[in-house]
Short mmCIF file of C-alpha atoms and ligand atoms in Angstrom, two decimals:
data_model
loop_
_atom_site.label_atom_id
_atom_site.label_comp_id
_atom_site.label_asym_id
_atom_site.label_seq_id
_atom_site.Cartn_x
_atom_site.Cartn_y
_atom_site.Cartn_z
CA MET Q 190 179.25 -69.78 1.55
CA GLU Q 191 176.24 -69.75 0.35
CA PRO Q 192 175.92 -67.55 -2.31
CA LEU Q 193 174.85 -63.93 -1.48
CA PHE Q 194 172.10 -62.21 -3.87
CA VAL Q 195 171.30 -58.50 -4.44
CA ALA Q 196 167.72 -59.29 -3.57
CA GLN Q 197 165.73 -62.00 -1.04
CA PRO Q 198 162.18 -62.09 -1.17
CA LEU Q 199 160.32 -60.99 2.09
CA LEU Q 200 158.61 -64.44 2.57
CA PRO Q 201 155.20 -64.80 5.15
CA ASP Q 202 155.08 -67.68 7.52
CA LEU Q 203 154.74 -70.96 6.28
CA ALA Q 204 151.99 -71.85 8.14
CA ASP Q 205 149.98 -68.63 7.71
CA PHE Q 206 150.15 -68.97 4.00
CA GLN Q 207 149.06 -72.55 4.00
CA ASN Q 208 145.77 -71.50 5.92
CA ILE Q 209 144.85 -68.73 3.69
CA VAL Q 210 145.51 -71.53 0.96
CA ALA Q 211 143.08 -73.60 2.10
CA GLU Q 212 140.63 -70.79 2.30
CA VAL Q 213 141.12 -70.17 -1.27
CA TRP Q 214 140.41 -73.63 -1.91
CA ARG Q 215 137.03 -73.47 0.25
CA THR Q 216 136.15 -70.83 -1.03
CA LYS Q 217 136.72 -71.74 -4.86
CA THR Q 218 137.56 -67.96 -5.37
CA LEU Q 219 140.36 -67.71 -7.37
CA THR Q 220 140.76 -64.48 -9.06
CA ASN Q 221 138.78 -61.50 -10.46
CA GLY Q 222 138.41 -59.38 -7.36
CA GLY Q 223 138.10 -61.59 -4.52
CA PRO Q 224 137.50 -60.91 -0.73
CA PHE Q 225 141.88 -61.08 -0.07
CA HIS Q 226 141.96 -58.86 -3.03
CA GLN Q 227 139.52 -56.46 -1.74
CA ARG Q 228 141.03 -56.49 1.94
CA LEU Q 229 144.83 -55.89 0.20
CA GLU Q 230 143.52 -53.28 -2.05
CA SER Q 231 142.03 -51.21 0.99
CA GLU Q 232 144.68 -52.15 3.09
CA LEU Q 233 147.41 -50.51 0.76
CA GLU Q 234 145.18 -47.58 -0.07
CA ARG Q 235 145.91 -46.70 4.00
CA TYR Q 236 149.20 -47.78 3.98
CA LEU Q 237 149.89 -45.37 0.84
CA ASP Q 238 147.71 -42.64 2.12
CA VAL Q 239 146.01 -42.02 -1.42
CA PRO Q 240 142.21 -41.75 -2.26
CA THR Q 241 142.93 -44.17 -5.01
CA ALA Q 242 145.36 -47.59 -4.75
CA MET Q 243 144.37 -50.13 -7.33
CA LEU Q 244 146.39 -53.47 -8.06
CA PHE Q 245 147.76 -55.21 -10.70
CA ASN Q 246 149.22 -58.38 -11.63
CA ASN Q 247 152.90 -56.71 -11.87
CA GLY Q 248 154.37 -53.70 -12.10
CA THR Q 249 154.67 -53.38 -16.22
CA VAL Q 250 150.91 -54.09 -16.42
CA ALA Q 251 150.48 -51.44 -14.45
CA LEU Q 252 152.74 -49.04 -15.87
CA MET Q 253 151.06 -49.68 -19.29
CA ALA Q 254 147.76 -49.03 -17.91
CA ALA Q 255 148.84 -45.48 -15.95
CA LEU Q 256 150.06 -44.20 -19.76
CA LYS Q 257 146.66 -45.60 -20.71
CA LEU Q 258 144.50 -44.01 -18.37
CA PHE Q 259 145.15 -40.53 -20.19
CA ASP Q 260 144.64 -41.40 -23.64
CA LEU Q 261 147.57 -39.76 -24.78
CA PRO Q 262 147.82 -39.27 -28.60
CA ALA Q 263 149.05 -41.69 -30.84
CA GLU Q 264 152.71 -41.96 -31.58
CA SER Q 265 153.15 -38.96 -29.34
CA GLU Q 266 156.30 -38.47 -27.24
CA VAL Q 267 156.71 -39.40 -23.55
CA ILE Q 268 159.87 -38.05 -21.69
CA THR Q 269 161.72 -40.53 -19.50
CA THR Q 270 165.56 -41.87 -18.17
CA PRO Q 271 167.51 -44.42 -19.87
CA LEU Q 272 168.55 -45.32 -16.34
CA THR Q 273 165.59 -47.66 -15.42
CA PHE Q 274 164.55 -51.35 -15.68
CA ALA Q 275 163.47 -51.75 -19.58
CA ALA Q 276 160.01 -52.27 -18.51
CA THR Q 277 159.80 -48.39 -18.22
CA ALA Q 278 160.33 -47.78 -21.81
CA HIS Q 279 158.85 -50.99 -23.15
CA ALA Q 280 155.23 -49.27 -21.71
CA VAL Q 281 155.64 -46.09 -23.26
CA HIS Q 282 156.34 -48.37 -26.07
CA TRP Q 283 153.56 -50.79 -25.82
CA ASN Q 284 151.16 -48.09 -25.53
CA GLY Q 285 151.80 -46.92 -29.26
CA LEU Q 286 153.78 -43.64 -27.68
CA LYS Q 287 157.66 -42.78 -28.42
CA PRO Q 288 159.59 -43.11 -25.69
CA VAL Q 289 162.24 -40.04 -25.40
CA PHE Q 290 165.26 -40.47 -23.02
CA VAL Q 291 166.55 -37.82 -21.02
CA ASP Q 292 169.70 -37.43 -19.19
CA VAL Q 293 170.29 -37.84 -15.21
CA LEU Q 294 171.33 -35.70 -12.75
CA PRO Q 295 174.80 -36.71 -11.13
CA ASP Q 296 174.60 -37.92 -7.74
CA ALA Q 297 170.72 -38.14 -7.81
CA LEU Q 298 170.43 -40.50 -10.91
CA THR Q 299 166.82 -39.38 -10.99
CA ILE Q 300 165.99 -37.38 -14.68
CA ASP Q 301 167.34 -34.25 -14.92
CA PRO Q 302 164.59 -31.65 -15.06
CA ALA Q 303 166.79 -28.65 -17.51
CA ALA Q 304 167.23 -32.01 -19.80
CA VAL Q 305 163.27 -32.55 -19.70
CA GLN Q 306 162.58 -29.05 -20.66
CA LYS Q 307 165.32 -29.19 -23.13
CA ALA Q 308 163.71 -31.76 -24.77
CA ILE Q 309 159.86 -30.67 -24.87
CA THR Q 310 158.61 -30.41 -28.45
CA SER Q 311 155.06 -29.77 -30.07
CA LYS Q 312 154.43 -33.63 -29.85
CA THR Q 313 155.38 -34.27 -26.03
CA SER Q 314 152.83 -35.47 -23.98
CA ALA Q 315 153.84 -36.66 -20.65
CA ILE Q 316 156.80 -37.19 -18.31
CA LEU Q 317 157.49 -40.57 -16.80
CA ALA Q 318 159.82 -40.08 -13.97
CA VAL Q 319 161.56 -43.00 -11.96
CA HIS Q 320 162.31 -42.29 -8.05
CA VAL Q 321 165.34 -44.48 -8.85
CA TYR Q 322 167.04 -46.80 -6.63
CA GLY Q 323 164.58 -44.88 -4.02
CA THR Q 324 166.14 -41.33 -4.64
CA VAL Q 325 163.42 -39.47 -5.19
CA CYS Q 326 163.00 -36.90 -8.18
CA GLU Q 327 162.81 -33.30 -8.12
CA VAL Q 328 159.18 -33.57 -7.86
CA ASP Q 329 158.36 -29.55 -7.49
CA GLN Q 330 160.49 -29.19 -10.77
CA LEU Q 331 159.14 -31.88 -12.65
CA GLN Q 332 155.47 -30.72 -11.88
CA ALA Q 333 156.23 -26.98 -12.50
CA ILE Q 334 157.34 -28.03 -16.02
CA ALA Q 335 154.30 -30.62 -16.87
CA ASP Q 336 152.14 -27.45 -15.80
CA GLN Q 337 153.56 -25.15 -17.72
CA HIS Q 338 153.44 -27.55 -20.68
CA GLY Q 339 150.65 -29.25 -20.13
CA LEU Q 340 151.76 -32.65 -19.99
CA ARG Q 341 150.78 -35.29 -18.00
CA LEU Q 342 153.49 -36.88 -15.18
CA ILE Q 343 153.55 -40.30 -14.29
CA TYR Q 344 155.98 -41.75 -11.42
CA ASP Q 345 157.47 -45.15 -11.82
CA SER Q 346 157.54 -45.80 -8.10
CA ALA Q 347 158.62 -49.38 -7.91
CA HIS Q 348 161.36 -48.42 -6.16
CA VAL Q 349 159.95 -46.24 -3.43
CA PHE Q 350 157.35 -48.17 -1.80
CA GLY Q 351 156.14 -46.10 1.82
CA THR Q 352 158.20 -43.34 0.48
CA THR Q 353 156.79 -39.93 1.84
CA ILE Q 354 158.63 -36.36 1.43
CA ASN Q 355 158.39 -34.19 4.11
CA GLY Q 356 154.88 -36.60 5.47
CA ARG Q 357 153.27 -36.81 2.07
CA SER Q 358 152.94 -40.04 0.34
CA ILE Q 359 154.98 -40.76 -2.65
CA GLY Q 360 151.99 -41.82 -4.46
CA SER Q 361 150.53 -38.83 -4.19
CA TYR Q 362 152.45 -37.34 -6.76
CA GLY Q 363 152.04 -36.51 -10.17
CA ASP Q 364 148.58 -37.87 -12.03
CA ALA Q 365 149.42 -41.35 -11.71
CA SER Q 366 152.34 -43.16 -9.57
CA VAL Q 367 153.04 -46.96 -10.13
CA PHE Q 368 154.41 -49.65 -7.73
CA SER Q 369 156.04 -52.90 -8.48
CA PHE Q 370 155.67 -55.75 -6.07
CA HIS Q 371 157.70 -58.16 -7.65
CA ALA Q 372 159.41 -60.77 -5.25
CA THR Q 373 163.04 -58.45 -5.54
CA LYS Q 374 160.84 -55.26 -4.00
CA LEU Q 375 160.91 -54.55 -0.45
CA PHE Q 376 157.22 -55.55 -0.52
CA ASN Q 377 156.42 -58.18 -2.96
CA THR Q 378 153.21 -60.06 -3.78
CA LEU Q 379 155.14 -62.73 -5.33
CA GLU Q 380 154.52 -60.86 -8.66
CA GLY Q 381 152.36 -57.72 -8.70
CA GLY Q 382 151.97 -53.95 -9.33
CA LEU Q 383 149.70 -50.69 -7.98
CA ILE Q 384 148.63 -47.40 -9.45
CA SER Q 385 147.98 -44.83 -6.87
CA THR Q 386 146.52 -41.31 -7.96
CA ASN Q 387 145.37 -38.40 -5.94
CA LYS Q 388 141.63 -38.44 -7.26
CA ALA Q 389 139.51 -41.17 -5.67
CA SER Q 390 137.64 -40.39 -8.87
CA ASP Q 391 139.82 -42.06 -11.42
CA LYS Q 392 139.34 -45.61 -9.22
CA ALA Q 393 136.69 -46.36 -11.78
CA ASP Q 394 138.55 -45.96 -15.30
CA ILE Q 395 141.68 -47.95 -13.79
CA TYR Q 396 139.22 -50.85 -12.53
CA TYR Q 397 137.89 -50.55 -16.44
CA LEU Q 398 141.44 -50.60 -17.45
CA ARG Q 399 142.49 -53.75 -15.57
CA ASN Q 400 139.32 -55.73 -16.68
CA PHE Q 401 139.00 -55.97 -20.14
CA GLY Q 402 137.00 -52.69 -19.94
CA ILE Q 403 134.32 -55.11 -18.76
CA LYS Q 404 131.11 -52.82 -17.23
CA SER Q 405 128.32 -55.25 -17.67
CA GLU Q 406 127.53 -58.53 -18.32
CA ASP Q 407 126.46 -56.47 -21.67
CA GLU Q 408 129.05 -53.66 -21.83
CA VAL Q 409 132.44 -53.03 -22.39
CA ILE Q 410 133.75 -49.78 -22.35
CA SER Q 411 137.36 -49.12 -22.94
CA VAL Q 412 140.13 -51.29 -24.62
CA GLY Q 413 141.02 -52.66 -20.88
CA LEU Q 414 143.89 -55.45 -20.19
CA ASN Q 415 143.71 -58.63 -18.06
CA GLY Q 416 145.39 -56.52 -15.22
CA LYS Q 417 144.05 -58.45 -12.62
CA MET Q 418 145.84 -59.87 -9.31
CA ASN Q 419 144.85 -63.34 -8.39
CA GLU Q 420 143.88 -64.42 -4.56
CA LEU Q 421 147.06 -66.19 -3.88
CA GLN Q 422 148.82 -62.94 -4.54
CA ALA Q 423 146.49 -60.83 -2.62
CA ALA Q 424 146.84 -63.26 0.05
CA PHE Q 425 150.35 -63.62 -0.01
CA GLY Q 426 150.57 -59.75 0.02
CA LEU Q 427 148.32 -59.31 3.09
CA LEU Q 428 150.78 -61.51 5.22
CA ASN Q 429 153.38 -59.73 3.89
CA LEU Q 430 152.48 -56.10 4.52
CA PRO Q 431 152.93 -56.30 8.31
CA ARG Q 432 156.57 -57.57 7.85
CA VAL Q 433 157.76 -54.81 6.05
CA PRO Q 434 158.76 -52.10 8.49
CA GLU Q 435 160.79 -54.82 9.77
CA GLU Q 436 162.35 -56.04 7.15
CA ARG Q 437 162.90 -51.82 6.43
CA ARG Q 438 164.66 -51.47 9.75
CA CYS Q 439 167.14 -54.35 8.91
CA ARG Q 440 167.90 -52.54 5.44
CA SER Q 441 168.53 -49.30 7.61
CA GLU Q 442 171.19 -50.85 9.59
CA LEU Q 443 172.63 -52.78 6.87
CA ARG Q 444 172.74 -49.60 5.18
CA GLN Q 445 174.36 -47.93 8.44
CA LYS Q 446 176.98 -50.73 8.45
CA TYR Q 447 177.97 -50.03 4.63
CA GLU Q 448 178.19 -46.73 5.16
CA GLY Q 449 180.66 -46.82 7.62
CA PHE Q 450 183.37 -48.58 5.93
CA LEU Q 451 182.18 -46.85 2.27
CA THR Q 452 181.79 -42.83 2.88
CA GLY Q 453 184.70 -41.39 2.87
CA LEU Q 454 186.88 -43.94 0.94
CA PRO Q 455 188.03 -41.38 -2.17
CA GLY Q 456 186.54 -42.34 -5.69
CA ILE Q 457 182.97 -44.09 -4.12
CA LYS Q 458 179.99 -42.60 -3.79
CA VAL Q 459 176.99 -43.80 -1.26
CA GLN Q 460 173.23 -42.89 -2.29
CA LEU Q 461 172.29 -39.56 -2.13
CA LYS Q 462 170.93 -38.33 1.43
CA GLN Q 463 167.78 -36.24 0.38
CA PRO Q 464 166.76 -34.12 3.42
CA GLY Q 465 162.69 -34.82 4.35
CA VAL Q 466 162.66 -37.80 2.18
CA THR Q 467 162.20 -41.21 4.23
CA ASN Q 468 164.14 -43.73 2.19
CA ALA Q 469 162.48 -47.08 1.08
CA GLU Q 470 165.25 -48.89 1.72
CA GLN Q 471 164.84 -50.80 -1.60
CA TYR Q 472 168.59 -50.39 -3.41
CA PHE Q 473 171.95 -49.76 -1.71
CA PRO Q 474 173.67 -48.32 -5.00
CA ILE Q 475 177.05 -47.15 -5.03
CA ILE Q 476 179.23 -44.97 -7.65
CA ILE Q 477 182.46 -46.12 -8.39
CA ASP Q 478 185.37 -44.01 -9.81
CA GLN Q 479 187.67 -45.87 -11.16
CA ALA Q 480 190.00 -42.73 -11.96
CA THR Q 481 189.84 -42.07 -8.14
CA TYR Q 482 189.51 -45.64 -6.71
CA GLY Q 483 191.85 -47.39 -8.87
CA LEU Q 484 189.63 -49.99 -9.54
CA SER Q 485 186.23 -50.14 -11.88
CA ARG Q 486 182.62 -51.04 -10.87
CA ASP Q 487 183.52 -54.16 -13.14
CA ASP Q 488 186.73 -55.00 -11.08
CA ILE Q 489 184.57 -54.63 -7.68
CA TYR Q 490 181.13 -57.23 -8.96
CA ASP Q 491 183.86 -59.19 -10.37
CA ARG Q 492 185.76 -59.28 -7.18
CA LEU Q 493 182.97 -59.90 -4.92
CA LYS Q 494 181.59 -62.18 -7.48
CA ALA Q 495 184.46 -65.05 -6.89
CA LYS Q 496 183.10 -64.57 -3.53
CA GLY Q 497 179.61 -65.97 -4.41
CA ILE Q 498 178.54 -62.52 -3.17
CA TYR Q 499 176.13 -61.07 -6.73
CA ALA Q 500 176.02 -57.18 -6.54
CA ARG Q 501 174.11 -55.98 -9.76
CA LYS Q 502 175.04 -53.40 -12.14
CA TYR Q 503 171.19 -52.02 -12.25
CA PHE Q 504 170.56 -50.42 -14.89
CA HIS Q 505 173.45 -51.09 -17.30
CA PRO Q 506 173.09 -51.62 -20.26
CA ILE Q 507 170.87 -48.73 -19.96
CA CYS Q 508 167.03 -48.63 -21.87
CA THR Q 509 169.68 -46.69 -25.06
CA ASP Q 510 171.94 -49.69 -25.42
CA PHE Q 511 168.90 -51.55 -25.70
CA VAL Q 512 168.20 -53.31 -29.09
CA PRO Q 513 164.76 -52.09 -29.41
CA TYR Q 514 165.96 -48.19 -28.33
CA ARG Q 515 169.67 -48.04 -29.96
CA ASP Q 516 169.02 -45.46 -32.74
CA TYR Q 517 167.56 -43.19 -29.42
CA PRO Q 518 169.51 -40.41 -28.60
CA VAL Q 519 169.86 -38.94 -24.86
CA HIS Q 520 168.88 -35.72 -24.69
CA SER Q 521 171.04 -33.78 -22.37
CA ILE Q 522 172.43 -30.19 -21.09
CA ARG Q 523 176.00 -31.46 -21.33
CA ASN Q 524 178.05 -32.40 -24.41
CA THR Q 525 178.25 -36.10 -23.49
CA PRO Q 526 175.06 -37.23 -21.64
CA TYR Q 527 176.41 -38.21 -17.72
CA VAL Q 528 174.57 -41.72 -17.91
CA ASN Q 529 176.75 -42.61 -20.12
CA THR Q 530 179.85 -42.26 -17.51
CA VAL Q 531 177.66 -43.33 -14.70
CA LYS Q 532 175.90 -46.22 -16.29
CA SER Q 533 179.48 -47.65 -16.01
CA GLN Q 534 180.33 -46.76 -12.17
CA VAL Q 535 176.45 -47.52 -10.71
CA LEU Q 536 176.66 -51.16 -8.39
CA CYS Q 537 173.80 -52.23 -6.30
CA LEU Q 538 175.02 -54.21 -3.20
CA PRO Q 539 172.75 -57.41 -1.97
CA PHE Q 540 170.27 -55.26 0.50
CA HIS Q 541 168.31 -57.26 2.31
CA SER Q 542 167.64 -59.07 6.00
CA GLY Q 543 169.64 -62.00 4.90
CA VAL Q 544 172.92 -59.77 4.64
CA THR Q 545 174.65 -61.23 7.55
CA ASP Q 546 177.82 -59.13 9.87
CA ARG Q 547 180.04 -61.76 7.90
CA HIS Q 548 178.72 -60.64 5.02
CA VAL Q 549 179.26 -57.41 5.39
CA ALA Q 550 182.82 -58.19 6.93
CA GLU Q 551 183.58 -60.10 3.30
CA ILE Q 552 182.46 -57.34 0.82
CA LYS Q 553 184.45 -54.75 3.11
CA ASP Q 554 187.34 -56.60 2.85
CA VAL Q 555 187.17 -56.63 -1.34
CA PHE Q 556 186.61 -52.67 -0.81
CA ASN Q 557 189.85 -52.16 1.83
CA LYS Q 558 191.89 -54.50 -0.26
CA ALA Q 559 190.95 -52.53 -3.30
CA ALA Q 560 191.68 -48.95 -1.76
N1 T4K G 71 160.16 -50.13 -13.30
C1 T4K G 71 160.86 -50.21 -12.53
C2 T4K G 71 162.20 -49.18 -11.69
C3 T4K G 71 161.46 -51.68 -11.84
O1 T4K G 71 162.59 -51.67 -11.47
C4 T4K G 71 161.01 -52.51 -12.10
C5 T4K G 71 161.40 -54.05 -11.94
C6 T4K G 71 159.57 -52.41 -13.21
C7 T4K G 71 159.36 -51.08 -13.53
C8 T4K G 71 158.77 -53.57 -13.83
O2 T4K G 71 157.88 -54.09 -12.42
P1 T4K G 71 157.67 -56.01 -12.65
O3 T4K G 71 156.85 -55.92 -13.79
O4 T4K G 71 158.85 -56.47 -12.84
O5 T4K G 71 156.69 -55.61 -11.13
C9 T4K G 71 164.47 -57.87 -11.46
C10 T4K G 71 162.98 -58.22 -11.41
O6 T4K G 71 162.67 -59.18 -12.42
C11 T4K G 71 162.36 -56.73 -11.87
O7 T4K G 71 160.84 -56.95 -11.17
C12 T4K G 71 163.04 -55.48 -10.91
N2 T4K G 71 162.07 -54.59 -11.48
C13 T4K G 71 164.58 -55.36 -11.74
C14 T4K G 71 164.95 -54.40 -10.99
O8 T4K G 71 165.06 -56.44 -10.98
P2 T4K G 71 166.25 -58.89 -12.42
O9 T4K G 71 166.70 -59.57 -13.78
O10 T4K G 71 167.72 -58.49 -11.99
O11 T4K G 71 165.84 -60.05 -11.75
P3 T4K G 71 166.56 -61.73 -11.19
O12 T4K G 71 165.72 -62.48 -11.44
O13 T4K G 71 167.90 -61.86 -11.42
O14 T4K G 71 166.63 -60.88 -9.70
C15 T4K G 71 167.95 -60.73 -8.96
C16 T4K G 71 168.24 -61.77 -7.90
O15 T4K G 71 167.10 -61.71 -6.89
C17 T4K G 71 168.21 -63.01 -7.90
O16 T4K G 71 170.14 -63.07 -8.31
C18 T4K G 71 168.06 -63.83 -6.79
C19 T4K G 71 166.96 -62.87 -6.52
N3 T4K G 71 166.06 -63.51 -6.49
C20 T4K G 71 164.95 -63.45 -7.60
C21 T4K G 71 163.94 -63.67 -7.65
C22 T4K G 71 162.92 -63.46 -8.98
C23 T4K G 71 165.07 -64.58 -5.53
O17 T4K G 71 165.83 -64.54 -4.04
N4 T4K G 71 163.86 -65.30 -5.48
C24 T4K G 71 163.17 -64.87 -6.77
O18 T4K G 71 161.80 -65.05 -6.96
O19 T4K G 71 165.10 -58.26 -12.70
#
């Protein structure tokens, strides 16, 4: 059997992409907001149903720019989760701000609002919450906390492209939302990212942050980055966007197949179902409790790997295990932060349209033997 990976990129039809490449060769417009970029940006504004959707060259740079947008005081504290990809914490650090890590909620694995409350100090300036694995944060509670303390609320939405909560776009929550269009994401532009906000008036500021702060040939008005997406990325995205619903449908079916044999297995928890939330179908995480199940997460990971099935232990090690953040505590309402337990229990199974029934049977076999 060919190796099976946790992710497989969504690809446009090659001939369609070749035609678009030929068009780029003809116009010689490679970057700096060309026609493909402009089209993709307006299509995403519609798709995400937000007044402001601004493309970036990747999700990490978009996160850095989103934090910069609010002029947070130097060295102030940004409360975030340690159960995320390193980029979330790094973006805080690159802005000269201090990440303050707090615990996650059992089952949901998103940032715990009670732990956020507890971690707020006079130096706190923002909350950077992550809709991890596609499970959405406690958006109402977080907004109430942010309002009460005058904090900015920014969402890392890398895992929730196209999610809605009771019909409202995930990209419209908080002060800003940041998406990743990396190859491993449901919607990809090779590499790419986006900032969305609920205010049309943010457009100009985000534009300057993305393009060196250049206002005109003679004027630079802010300390901007080079966060621009190029024309080949944008064209790739334009061809991929219409393919997202079908990919999402395949993943939804796959979710049902996985849940068919995992739900009810003692010691295994599948992803939380959130009423009113449309799941983006980005990841399929499970939590394996060795004491009840008999085998550990790492045992299952190894057994799958022996069959050429590469599940991933996202996001273990967690941020506070990484060298730059090793001295940072995890604030919690518990004596032992829940995240320190669950980090050794989460496993993301291969989750994309390339997973066949044969693969599912192989994976089921591993779990059944273990049970
Ligand atoms: N915030 C959050 C919450 C995120 O999850 C991420 C990114 C970001 C921020 C930052 O956004 P970006 O700056 O990346 O836009 C991957 C991705 O590189 C990373 O984008 C993603 N999160 C993270 C969760 O996963 P790795 O180290 O797991 O990537 P890699 O190369 O091991 O890929 C996983 C599997 O996917 C491979 O085994 C095979 C398959 N694959 C991968 C690539 C890159 C392909 O089939 N083709 C490919 O081109 O980090």
